Every structure is written in structure tokens, then in C-alpha cells.
Amino acid sequence: MEQSTVLKRGAASAAILVVVAAGWKVVSFFRALLREVYERKQVSRLEDVISLEQLDILARASNVNLRRSAEQLLLERVMRNTGSLRQLLRWCLCGDEEEVMKAATVLCVLVKSVDLRNHPWERPFLWTLGQMLVNSFNQTRAYTKQAKDRTITDQIRKLTTCALFEIVCDSSPKKEILCRDFPEILSCILELALSTSCKEASRYGLFLTHQMAIHDVLRDQLVEAGGIKKVAQTLIQNQGDPMLQRLSLQIVVLFAAILDIDSKVTLRTVAKEKTITPIVVCLKSDDTECVYWAVVLVHEFAINDVCKDEICEVYGLLRSLAQCLAASESSQQRLVLRVICFLGLKNDGFKSEVLHCTDLITRLPVCYASGDGDVVHWSLVLTHDLAMAGRCATQKLLECCPQIFPGLISVTGHEDRAVRRLLAETIGFFCCDEHNLLKIVDSGVLKTVLQYAVSGDVELVFWAGAMLLNLAMTSDDIKLEILKAGGLSVIMELAIGEHDNPQISPMAAKALAMLGFTDKPLVVSTACDSDNARVKINEKIYHLNKPGLNILIWNTLTSDSASQLHYQVKNVWDFKDLNIKLPSKPADEGNLVIVVIRGKHAQAYLKALKDLMLFSEISAGNKQGRFELQGDEMCVIISTLLASGLVSVSHMAKDTTINMDFEFPYNDVVNHRVAEIVVVPVIKVLFSTPPESPISKVTELELLEVLCRHEVHKDTILNCDGFIDYLRSIILQFSTKLEQEEEYPPIYIAHCLGALRILSVLSVHGNCQQQLLEQGVLVHVVNLLFYLTGLWINTVLDTALQQEASQVDPLAMGDSTSIKPLVEELDSLAGEPQLEPEQVELTSITLSDGRQYDIQSGTIRRTRLISSIAEDSNTPGAAESRHQWGSASDHVGDIAVSGQQVSSTPVRPTSMSSTQLKVHEYNEMFSSLARFAVITVSNCTNATVTIPDLVQSQQSSLAQCGALHVMWSTLLCAGAILKNSIALPVSSTIAKLSCANKSSSFADTVVLSAKDSDKTPALHLSADCLEVRNDSWTFESARATHWIDTSHVIEDGPQGWYYEASLKSGSIMQIGWANADCKFEPEKGLGVGDNKNSCAFDGGRCKIWNGPVTEQVNNEYGVEWHDGDIVSSLLHKNGNVSFWLNGTDMGTAFTALPLSQCWSPALSLSTDQQVRFNFGATPFRYPLPTGFVPVDALAAVDKKTQPVIGTEPLPAVRDYLQNLDEKNLHPQPSLYFETTLTSSTPRPFTLGLQTLTSQRGKAQEVCCTVHDNVLELPTGMRLQIYPTDVSHLTVGCGLLLPPGAVFFTVHGRPINFLFAFPSEELGQEPLVPSISSCKAEVNFGETYFYYGIANERENRLSMAALLHDYTEQRSLETRTVNEIT
């Protein structure tokens, strides 16, 4: 109990102690607090006791701490004293300027030293400062007492703007309040920024301007206050002060970004203040921000195309930009690159300066590797734009920075699709530089090209295909690099793959064809001894060191090892279980198999291979001991894998040590793989669908059309049984549709076009022509032309004669509704003169045999001459035509009359307007059908000249099937575009089929040679061998028949030789001279000027050529030529060569050609190019230089002058020509052609019309004969030719139906006689031209006739229709239904 009481008392005592201790602490706390409050009051009393004057003294003390304490004490006292603040603000606005300055000082200190954010005095301070600044610019109204010291005003402005800047900085509401309360303050700020009296005031004025400019709303007000001009002036004023220039630059950039104001207007306003140079100079500043804003502003000028020329002219611009590019971050690099790109647009001079700025160019590879996508993009854009300038630009880029191309290659895998496409195009520009092409290829460009070829991006795949084709058409070294890189496999995939762009497959096929022409070998090197065995193929080394049987299978498609096999047995009896198998998949055929046998049991390994090896006659060698090895001998076998799993052995070597190099013809390897993987499978795919099937065969036909240009693939195609019949069936099926159906699906048109394109290539080769005739292909091609021409004529006549359609027999019109789907773009004839029926009163015509043709009955009207295709062939009168004598005084050319020689050039008839000529245009697809059909027939005709045994049969077959008539009809129907492409082959074919002397030679005159050694096969030569055209995609060449050598260089001989070439196109051609050692390789793009044995001028590219392309340096020459220009080539006796263009001497192109060799005129043509030569047989367009002679003079010794016929006076031709001033009526011909005879044309020369040989017997003809000075008419009457016409005479021949009579013209004027055939029926039969020689220029309608009436559109249509009817009649007479089907 007691113990419990004691414990309770102890606890109570402890509690009391705790309470006492806590109370003591509380008391101590309050005592300390009271002491602190007391001390503060004492200090406050002390501060209050200190007067303002004392504070002023303390504020000026030398002791810094004392001074700061006094200032702080003053600020706190002022801010606590409301009355003082009010008084301060009143002093700021008082009328005494000096007092205002003092108050402004205090206020500025307050604003700078006190945080006024959300302070109750912030708004009054802002308003007061704004008013003070406004007052300072209007002192006469603001101050009643102005200070004598004028600097006080500047001090007030400085203090005021400083304080305003502190308040409004980065506070949009305060800026808005200030400008709302004081609208004129913006003008004051701008004026202050331009102040020159106080630098500090100007600085703070610019600070405030910048603050206002970064506010979207106030920026517009600033512009309205004239801010653009004034800020631009500050750029000049503040030169040397990076900070102020930086602000000025940024403000201008902000002004240019205002959406409601045209940036160009803003920038032009800035430029007017002569700020361009200061802005560019800022690029050199040490202030990085100043440099950045200078770049931004220059960028604005560049992208807005303002003052770019002025910027480019500033000295040191590129050096400064290069420094910015090297020393800046990606954001600025991007801008610098954009600036250079935009400054270079349409400014070749600036681009040239960029190319010569090494510091800039060497920085580009670093930009390619940037992690910023925009920097990579714009560095590529810059490189692209520079390289686009041409070969000189790419050479300079590579010269300044050899690492630029490896840098470009590093961008190959960039994730941005636009960057990859830009890279592709840039690489393409570099690859146009033939001089550095091999170096570029070695840099790894093929890796990029091949990677993009399988990328799946349609545009990149298309680019890669084009690049591979361009590379494959260059040197053999490049072809070899493509093959080494595994390009053969990729190109094959492009050729046979399916693509959204239909051009990819044909391009790849062309590349395959080009690779097949490489002359570089595939070298297999082996080095084998007892320790090692190495095989080296295409610079790659493969080790076959294991003992036993080692087999390397090398893939010729990918140019890499396909597999390595190794066989080894321990005991001889184990060989019976040795099962050696080689791959036998179709894709493996053609791979190389290299076998190395070393070590123990080598003899047994070799015998184990016996059943797998096939030996050709070349590799057979000594059969005895072929499978025997002696002692330590090893064996190396090089072979090719066959589809059966066997190998065709090419070489076998046995020795203890083997070091050898074996060369495979790489072209054989390529062509074999292409034939097996592309050609044969494509033909199988083609044969898998019937010819008439609507399933598309377009891709297959395009591939075969390209590949059959190669001799190997052509033979592969022709060896496929039924291929020619398949093409014939396609043409036949489409012809049948033309005859019977109203709708012609485009797929059938495309199939027919593809078949014709293949035939046009095959028909170039002589061994194919007879096959085409024997299998009836040419007959069906002629049929196709017949139907196409008929449809076109009916369409045009239906359109032109719609007003009289009801008056014409429907059978004669044809079913016009069936034609409309064919011609989609026939021009409307509205507004053109319609072909109204003409009525002419005629008397009688006296025929040559004295009979009278009486037409007293009255009128004859022209009607359509073509009968319906579906019309019964026995319908009479299907070819009726109208004939009348009409005045031709407005259409004929002038000739020599009354002894005065005047122009004899044909006059373009006014009736054939450009609008009318457009009616002659086919739909594009049908125009192509006609073109390639004509080319096919023409090829068969032209090539037969060199095959005498086939001349008679082939040309007779062509004539009998109506080829002459239908091709002539096609020419007369064709519009300008189609006619331009078929005129030469058509006229050449007609002339050769019409020539009586099929074997006439050109030994007595200089022409283009038709020999295979002098002309590449795809060229078309005119009948007189003076005009040439190339329709192939290869680079075709030809040279003349006569040569110039040292035998012609004599002391008193000519000073040189001259010829002219009249251009009928204006693209890439090489015209010049070649010697006998010059070899043409059209598939490789090698022609005249591409080797040392020739020289040429190319006006399409303005270059001269005299050797391999890679050796041509600084070969720019002359001016660009165009269609219709005359190129003159002059070979001086000293060996110099020069060229004229349209009579203007372009200077010496080549010097000192070795005349010890034989030189002849020559040319090479790219696709669709055409040229006509004048070697001197006709007058030149431009006079020869003194001492020069025509090239035709080389053949002068071979020419024989025909004797003058008769000595008695003869009547003159001109006496029997209708005079131009007489109103006689000239005949409108049913057929007409003209021949121009020159001094080189063999005399006598006959021309006229004849019947075709038929069942009635020998052909009958009505012809006139031209001697040197006499024109002999069919009746035997002879007329004297005017002397000036002997060397250049144009004689025409026409047919009139009815009465089936022939008339002749001289220089376009008709002779007043008609000449009939022996019987009237013969004149109604199908007739053909008859000429005695092809050595004259014959015009069948490809150019304007001298006889102007024949040029009239309705007459040309009439002639075309009659020829079409002739074709139909020949078809019915000479071909049976079985032959057609």
C-alpha cells in the first residue's frame, strides 16, 4: 500500500517538473520575440530619422556596401510611402523638363529594382512612362519650361524606354495596354530606334520595337507605322553591333512572316534601303545568333525570289555560307543548303561559282551523313542541281571532292522515299559523264542501282532499269562490271517480271541484248599445287584445298558461288558407293563447274566422273589416257552445267602443279542464259494462248521484239516451230476483224502491233525475207495495210462529203458507222471548204492516136473512188472517177519561159491548210500499225538488191499481192507525222518495184553505199541512195561509195572536197568522214566519230567526235542544228575538216587527217533521224569555197556522156506547155508522180505507167524518154529541152480516168497531149509506175509536187482511193481464198 502511494507521488512530481520546463521555454520564446520586435522598431525609427538628403549623400559614398544599403533604404521608403509615389508620378509629368528628368531617374531605378509583377502601382507606372515617352517627342506641348541642355531630352527617352522595356518585356497584356492607351507610341519607339544622338536611347528603342514585333497583333500595327523601312535602316545604322543587328534581322524576319502582307513586298522594301550587303556581311559575325538570323533572312530573300542577283553579287557570299555550313548545327545547315539551292535556280553563273567553292563542296559528304533528314535532303538537292548542268559540272564535283560519290552511295538505304528518288536521279547525272563512268562504277554505284531495281518502288525500279540500260550501252568494261555485280540475274527479273510501268520490261530486255554484245571474256584462273588449290573468277578467290574431289559450282547469273561439293573416301572399295550428283534444275543450266582432284585416289575420283562429262570436238583432244593420272598428278576440269545434270567440258588440265587461265566468251555465257531463261520461256508463254485470244500478249511480244535484234536470239526465235505462223495468225485475225466487225478492242490492236514490230526487225535479215514470203506473212501485212487505208479513206470522205452523202450510192460510201471507233481524234471540218460537186463544160480531147474522146454530154462529177470493203467484188463502177481540165495557174511552179530562168520550186497549194492536214492523222495506235507494216514490206524490198537469186521472185510476189498500190495509197493518206516516218521506205519500195533495171549500179556517181560492209542493216536507203533514215533504237551508220586519198591530192588539184546534208530531223546524228578501217557497231552505240578511223560533228549535242567517248575532252563545237538545216562538210587537202551550218562557217573541227588512208563521207543516226545528202549531182544550196569541188567529182572519171540526139532543129518543150497566163483547164490526175533528173541520172531515162503482167500476157506501158537534150514522147515525137533544164529537170506522169489516158508534165506544167494505151480496157486495169533506173529522185507524194493540182487534198484522196481499188482488184485476181486464210 505504502509502496503504491510512493509511486503515485513520484509520478506527480515528474509531471510537475515537465510542466515547469515547458512553461519556461514558452516564456523564453516570447522574450526573444519581444526583443526582436523592439530592435526592429529601433531600426525603423533610425531609418525614419535619416533624411532624404542624407540618403543622397550615402548613395554617393565610395563604399559599395554603404551605397547599396542607402539605395535599398531609399527604394523601400519610397514604395511604402503612397504619397511619395503619387508625388513622383506628378513630377514625371510636370512642365519642368529638368524635374522630369530627375523623376524619370528615380522611376527608372524603382522599376529596375523592384518586382512590379501584380503590384498595385504597376499600371500607374506603365501609363506614366508611356506618357513621358510621348511627351518627349512633343516638347512644345508637354513642357512649359524646357531644359537648356538638349541632352536631357535624350536622357529622359533613355530612362523611359529602359523602364518600359522592364515592364512590358515578355508580357503581352502590358504591351496591348500601352499601345491601346498611347496609339502613337509605336511611331515614337521606331523614331527612337533610329536616333543617332543617344546610342543608349536608340538601343532601348530597338529593344522595345523587338518586343512589339514578337506580338502578332502589334506587329501589324508596327508595319502600318512604317516599321519595315525604319527597321531596315537600323540594319545599316547598327553595323558593328552584333546584338542590335541580330534584333534588327529578327524583326525583319518577323515582318516577312506576316500572313496578311506579301513577303515579297516586305523584302523589296527592306532591300530598297541598301541592306543586302550588310545582311550578307552579318554571316561573318562572331555572334552565332546574329549569323543564324542573317541566314534566316537571306533564306527569305532566296525562297521568295527577291534580289537574288544582288545577293549573289556580294563579295565573299559563298565563303561565308561555307563557314556557316561547317560551323553550325543542323537547323542552320538546313537553311544554308536551302539558300544555296534557291540562289542557284535559273542562275548558271552562281552554280559555276558554287562548283569552284572547294570549302563548300568538300562539306557535302558530311551533310550526306547527317542525322537530320532535312540536311540530307537539301544536300542532295544541291548536288542534284549542280550535277544537272552536265559533264563539266560532274567532273568538277569529283575533282573538288573525290569522296562525294562514295558519300552519295552511303545514302542508298535512306528511309525517306523522296531522298532515295532524289539520289537516284543525281546518280544518273553523274553516270552521264563517260570519262569518269568507270571510276563511278568502281565507287559502288552498281550496288545502289541493283538494290533499287528490286526495291518495289515503281519509280526507283524504272530508274534502275533505265540506268542499267544506259550503262549496258557504254563500254565493254562497264558491261563486265555489271555482270560481275550479279546484274544479269536482276535484269532478267526486270525483263520477265510484272510491273506497273510497262516500259520497265522492254528496257531490261534491251539491256540484256546489249550485255550479249560484250567482247570481254570471263576469266577462270587456277593455281593448284600439293598444298593449296585456288580458283579465281571475276577477282573473287575460292579455296578448294581439301584432298579428294572438290567441285565448285559458280552461278553465272549472280556471279558468285552457288555451292561447293566435296567427296572423299578412305578405301578404294568405297568408290562403288560414291554417288556424285550435280544440280539439275533448269535455273542451274549454264553455271560453271570447276572440278579439282587432288591427293590419294585421284585416279579413281576422275574415273568416277566419267559418266557425268561430255566433251565437245574442241575440248576432246587426245581421247587415250583422258581419265588416267600419273603419280602425284592432280586434275582441274573447267566445264558448263547442262540441264540433264551432266557437264560440257571446256578444258581439262593434268599435272603436279597447275597454273592456268581459261577464258570463256562472256557474250556466249550471257546469250545462253538469256535464251534459256527468257527467250524460250517467253515463247512458250506466248504459245500457251491462241493467236486470237484476248488474253494479253503485249509484254511477251515486246520482249521478243527487242531480243530478236540479237543474232543469237533471232535464231532461237526462228528455230521455234510455228513462231512465224503464230505472228501471221495474229495479223490475219486482226485483219479479219477490220473487215467484218464494228468494234476493235485495244488488246487486239496491241497484239497486231507487237507482231508487226517483231516482223519489222526480222525482215531486216536476208535469211528471213524469203521465209516471210513463203509463209504468206507479207501477203497478210499488205492485206492489213489495205484494210487500214480503206477504213481511213471512208472515214475522211464521210466527214468531208457529209453534205452530199444522200446523193452518193451507199455501196460506194462504205459503212461509215463502223469506222468511228477507229479514229478518235479526227478534227472537225467546220469552217473548211467542203468538196462540193464541180461542173465544168468540156469539149473534146485529142488522144495521141488521133481518136477523139467526146464529152459533149456535159458534166462529170468527182465521187468517192473506194467501194465498201464488204461490197460484192463484182459490183461494176466501183472505181469511177471524175476528170476535168481545170486552171492550175495558182498551184504550179514557174519554169524558164522566153529565155528567162526563174524559180522552179513547187508552190504549196493554198487549199491544203494545216487544219485539213490534221485530218490525215490516224489514231496513234493505227498509225503505228501502218508504220511498222510499211517498214516490214520495205525491208524485204530493199534487202533483195544484195541477193540476186531472190530479186525476181520476191519483188514479183510483192507486186502481185498489191504491195506497191497499197503502200502508195498509205503514203497519200498519211498525215504529217505518219508521212514523215514512212515516206522514205514507201518511196524506196515503189521505185524499186517499178524500176525496169533491177541490177543498176551507182559506180558512176557518189551515193551512200548499200553494201553490208558500209551500211548497218536497219537503215532505210532511198531508191537513189542519197537519203537515209533510222527506225531502229540502235545507232545505225552508213558511208558513201567513193573515197578520197593521196591520189587526189595533187599540186594543181582541188583545195578540198565538199558535200551537203539536208536534215529532216534535228536530234542526235553524227555527220562527217570515215575511212575503210572504221567499223560500225550499232548495238554498242558506236558509229562515225566513235573511233580514230572517223570524225564527225553532232549538232544535237554540239560536239565533235574523233575517238572513243572516254577520250574526248573539250569537244564542244558549233551550234545546235534543227530540222530543215543544211550541214556542209569540208575536207581540205591538208587533212583539216570543217563544218558549216546553213552557210555559216563554224571553224576547223579536226586537223591533219591522214589522207594516206581512204576517207569517205559517212554518218550515224539515232532513232527516227533522217538525212538527205547532196554530193554534187544537183546544185548546192550554198556556194563552194574557192578551189573546192563536190565529192561527186570523185566519180567524174566513170561518167559517160550520152550523145546528143539528132542535129536537126526540134520544137521546144516550152512551146507545148500550157502558159500560166492562159485560161486553159489543167487535168486533175487520178494518179500522179514526178521524177527529178540530175546530171548524174543515167540517160536515156524513161518514165511512165504500165500494166502489171497478168494472164493477158506481157505488160503494156506508156512512157516518155529523157535524153541529154531531148524529151521523146510515147508517139516518137521529140521536143528540145531548154539548156538550163538539162542538169535539173522535173518530169511528171499522170493518169486520167476516164478515158484511161496518160499525160506528162515538165516542171509542173502539162504537155498538151494525152497518150492512150493500145486498148481502152488496158487503161482501166491496175497500173504501176515504170522508171528505167533508181538513180533519180522520185516523188510519189512524200513531198509537194511541182504540179500543184496534184497537191490538192481532194486529189490526193482520190488517188489514194484509186490505188486502194487497184489493190482490191489485184487481190481478187492473184490470190485465192485458200491463200488468204
Coordinates of N, CA and C in Angstrom, one line a residue, residues 752-834:
C752 N -1.5 -7.1 -132.6 CA -1.1 -6.9 -134.0 C 0.1 -6.0 -134.1
L753 N 0.1 -4.9 -133.4 CA 1.3 -4.0 -133.4 C 2.5 -4.8 -132.9
G754 N 2.4 -5.5 -131.9 CA 3.5 -6.3 -131.4 C 4.1 -7.3 -132.4
A755 N 3.2 -8.0 -133.1 CA 3.6 -8.9 -134.2 C 4.3 -8.1 -135.3
L756 N 3.8 -7.0 -135.7 CA 4.4 -6.2 -136.8 C 5.8 -5.7 -136.4
R757 N 5.9 -5.3 -135.1 CA 7.2 -4.8 -134.7 C 8.3 -5.9 -134.8
I758 N 7.9 -7.1 -134.4 CA 8.8 -8.2 -134.5 C 9.2 -8.5 -136.0
L759 N 8.2 -8.5 -136.8 CA 8.4 -8.8 -138.2 C 9.3 -7.7 -138.8
S760 N 9.1 -6.4 -138.4 CA 9.9 -5.3 -138.9 C 11.4 -5.5 -138.6
V761 N 11.7 -6.2 -137.5 CA 13.1 -6.5 -137.1 C 13.6 -7.7 -137.9
L762 N 12.8 -8.7 -137.9 CA 13.2 -10.0 -138.6 C 13.4 -9.7 -140.1
S763 N 12.6 -8.8 -140.7 CA 12.7 -8.6 -142.1 C 13.9 -7.9 -142.5
V764 N 14.7 -7.4 -141.6 CA 16.0 -6.8 -141.9 C 17.0 -7.8 -142.4
H765 N 16.9 -9.0 -141.9 CA 17.8 -10.1 -142.3 C 17.4 -10.8 -143.5
G766 N 18.3 -11.0 -144.4 CA 18.0 -11.6 -145.7 C 17.5 -13.0 -145.6
N767 N 18.0 -13.8 -144.6 CA 17.6 -15.2 -144.4 C 16.1 -15.3 -143.9
C768 N 15.6 -14.2 -143.5 CA 14.2 -14.2 -143.0 C 13.2 -13.8 -144.1
Q769 N 13.7 -13.0 -145.1 CA 12.7 -12.4 -146.0 C 12.0 -13.5 -146.9
Q770 N 12.8 -14.4 -147.4 CA 12.2 -15.5 -148.2 C 11.2 -16.3 -147.4
Q771 N 11.5 -16.5 -146.1 CA 10.6 -17.2 -145.2 C 9.3 -16.5 -145.0
L772 N 9.4 -15.2 -144.9 CA 8.2 -14.4 -144.7 C 7.3 -14.4 -145.9
L773 N 7.9 -14.5 -147.1 CA 7.2 -14.6 -148.3 C 6.5 -15.9 -148.5
E774 N 7.3 -17.0 -148.2 CA 6.9 -18.3 -148.5 C 5.7 -18.7 -147.5
Q775 N 5.7 -18.1 -146.3 CA 4.7 -18.4 -145.4 C 3.5 -17.5 -145.4
G776 N 3.5 -16.6 -146.4 CA 2.4 -15.7 -146.7 C 2.3 -14.6 -145.7
V777 N 3.3 -14.3 -144.9 CA 3.3 -13.2 -143.9 C 3.1 -11.9 -144.6
L778 N 4.0 -11.6 -145.6 CA 3.9 -10.3 -146.3 C 2.6 -10.1 -147.0
V779 N 1.9 -11.1 -147.5 CA 0.6 -11.0 -148.1 C -0.4 -10.5 -147.0
H780 N -0.3 -11.0 -145.8 CA -1.2 -10.6 -144.8 C -0.9 -9.2 -144.3
V781 N 0.4 -8.8 -144.3 CA 0.8 -7.5 -143.9 C 0.2 -6.5 -144.9
V782 N 0.3 -6.8 -146.2 CA -0.3 -6.0 -147.3 C -1.8 -5.9 -147.1
N783 N -2.4 -7.0 -146.8 CA -3.9 -7.0 -146.5 C -4.2 -6.0 -145.4
L784 N -3.4 -6.1 -144.3 CA -3.7 -5.2 -143.2 C -3.6 -3.7 -143.6
L785 N -2.6 -3.4 -144.4 CA -2.5 -2.0 -144.9 C -3.7 -1.7 -145.7
F786 N -4.1 -2.6 -146.5 CA -5.3 -2.4 -147.4 C -6.5 -2.1 -146.6
Y787 N -6.8 -2.8 -145.5 CA -8.0 -2.5 -144.7 C -7.8 -1.2 -143.9
L788 N -6.6 -1.0 -143.4 CA -6.4 0.3 -142.6 C -6.6 1.5 -143.5
T789 N -6.1 1.4 -144.7 CA -6.2 2.5 -145.7 C -7.6 2.7 -146.1
G790 N -8.3 1.6 -146.4 CA -9.7 1.7 -146.8 C -10.6 2.3 -145.7
L791 N -10.4 1.9 -144.4 CA -11.2 2.5 -143.3 C -10.9 4.0 -143.2
W792 N -9.7 4.3 -143.3 CA -9.3 5.7 -143.1 C -9.9 6.6 -144.2
I793 N -9.8 6.1 -145.5 CA -10.4 6.9 -146.6 C -11.9 7.1 -146.4
N794 N -12.6 6.0 -146.1 CA -14.0 6.1 -145.9 C -14.4 7.1 -144.8
T795 N -13.6 7.1 -143.7 CA -13.8 8.0 -142.6 C -13.7 9.4 -143.0
V796 N -12.6 9.7 -143.7 CA -12.3 11.1 -144.1 C -13.4 11.6 -145.1
L797 N -13.7 10.7 -146.1 CA -14.7 11.1 -147.1 C -16.1 11.3 -146.5
D798 N -16.4 10.4 -145.5 CA -17.7 10.5 -144.8 C -17.8 11.9 -144.1
T799 N -16.6 12.3 -143.5 CA -16.6 13.6 -142.8 C -16.7 14.8 -143.8
A800 N -15.9 14.7 -144.8 CA -15.7 15.8 -145.7 C -16.9 16.0 -146.7
L801 N -17.6 14.9 -147.0 CA -18.7 15.0 -148.0 C -20.0 14.7 -147.4
Q802 N -20.1 15.1 -146.1 CA -21.4 14.8 -145.4 C -22.6 15.5 -146.0
Q803 N -22.3 16.6 -146.6 CA -23.5 17.4 -147.2 C -24.0 16.7 -148.4
E804 N -23.2 15.9 -149.1 CA -23.7 15.2 -150.3 C -23.9 13.7 -150.1
A805 N -23.9 13.3 -148.9 CA -23.9 11.8 -148.6 C -25.2 11.2 -149.2
S806 N -26.3 11.9 -149.2 CA -27.5 11.3 -149.7 C -27.5 11.2 -151.2
Q807 N -26.6 11.8 -151.9 CA -26.6 11.8 -153.3 C -25.7 10.7 -153.9
V808 N -25.0 10.0 -153.0 CA -24.0 9.0 -153.4 C -24.5 7.6 -153.1
D809 N -24.1 6.7 -154.0 CA -24.5 5.3 -153.8 C -24.0 4.8 -152.5
P810 N -24.9 4.3 -151.6 CA -24.4 3.8 -150.3 C -23.3 2.8 -150.4
L811 N -23.3 1.9 -151.4 CA -22.3 0.9 -151.6 C -20.9 1.5 -151.8
A812 N -20.9 2.7 -152.4 CA -19.6 3.4 -152.7 C -19.1 4.1 -151.5
M813 N -20.0 4.4 -150.6 CA -19.5 5.1 -149.4 C -18.9 4.2 -148.3
G814 N -19.4 3.0 -148.2 CA -18.9 2.2 -147.1 C -19.7 2.4 -145.9
D815 N -19.6 1.6 -144.9 CA -20.3 1.7 -143.7 C -19.6 2.6 -142.8
S816 N -19.9 3.9 -142.8 CA -19.1 4.9 -142.0 C -19.2 4.7 -140.5
T817 N -20.3 4.1 -140.1 CA -20.5 3.9 -138.6 C -19.5 2.9 -138.1
S818 N -19.0 2.0 -138.9 CA -18.0 1.0 -138.4 C -16.6 1.6 -138.3
I819 N -16.5 2.8 -138.8 CA -15.1 3.4 -138.8 C -14.9 4.3 -137.6
K820 N -16.0 4.8 -137.0 CA -15.9 5.8 -136.0 C -15.1 5.3 -134.7
P821 N -15.2 4.1 -134.3 CA -14.4 3.7 -133.2 C -12.9 3.8 -133.4
L822 N -12.5 3.7 -134.7 CA -11.1 3.7 -135.0 C -10.4 5.1 -134.9
V823 N -11.1 6.1 -135.4 CA -10.5 7.4 -135.5 C -11.1 8.3 -134.4
E824 N -10.3 8.4 -133.3 CA -10.8 9.1 -132.1 C -10.6 10.6 -132.1
E825 N -9.7 11.1 -132.9 CA -9.3 12.5 -132.9 C -9.3 13.1 -134.2
L826 N -10.3 12.8 -135.1 CA -10.4 13.5 -136.3 C -10.9 14.9 -136.1
D827 N -10.2 15.8 -136.7 CA -10.5 17.2 -136.5 C -11.8 17.5 -137.3
S828 N -12.6 18.4 -136.7 CA -13.8 18.8 -137.3 C -13.5 19.6 -138.6
L829 N -14.3 19.4 -139.6 CA -14.0 20.2 -140.8 C -14.9 21.4 -140.9
A830 N -15.5 21.8 -139.7 CA -16.3 23.0 -139.7 C -15.5 24.2 -140.1
G831 N -16.0 25.0 -141.0 CA -15.3 26.2 -141.5 C -14.4 25.9 -142.6
E832 N -14.2 24.7 -143.0 CA -13.3 24.4 -144.2 C -14.2 24.3 -145.4
P833 N -13.6 24.5 -146.6 CA -14.4 24.4 -147.8 C -14.8 23.0 -148.1
Q834 N -16.0 22.7 -148.2 CA -16.5 21.3 -148.5 C -16.2 21.0 -150.0

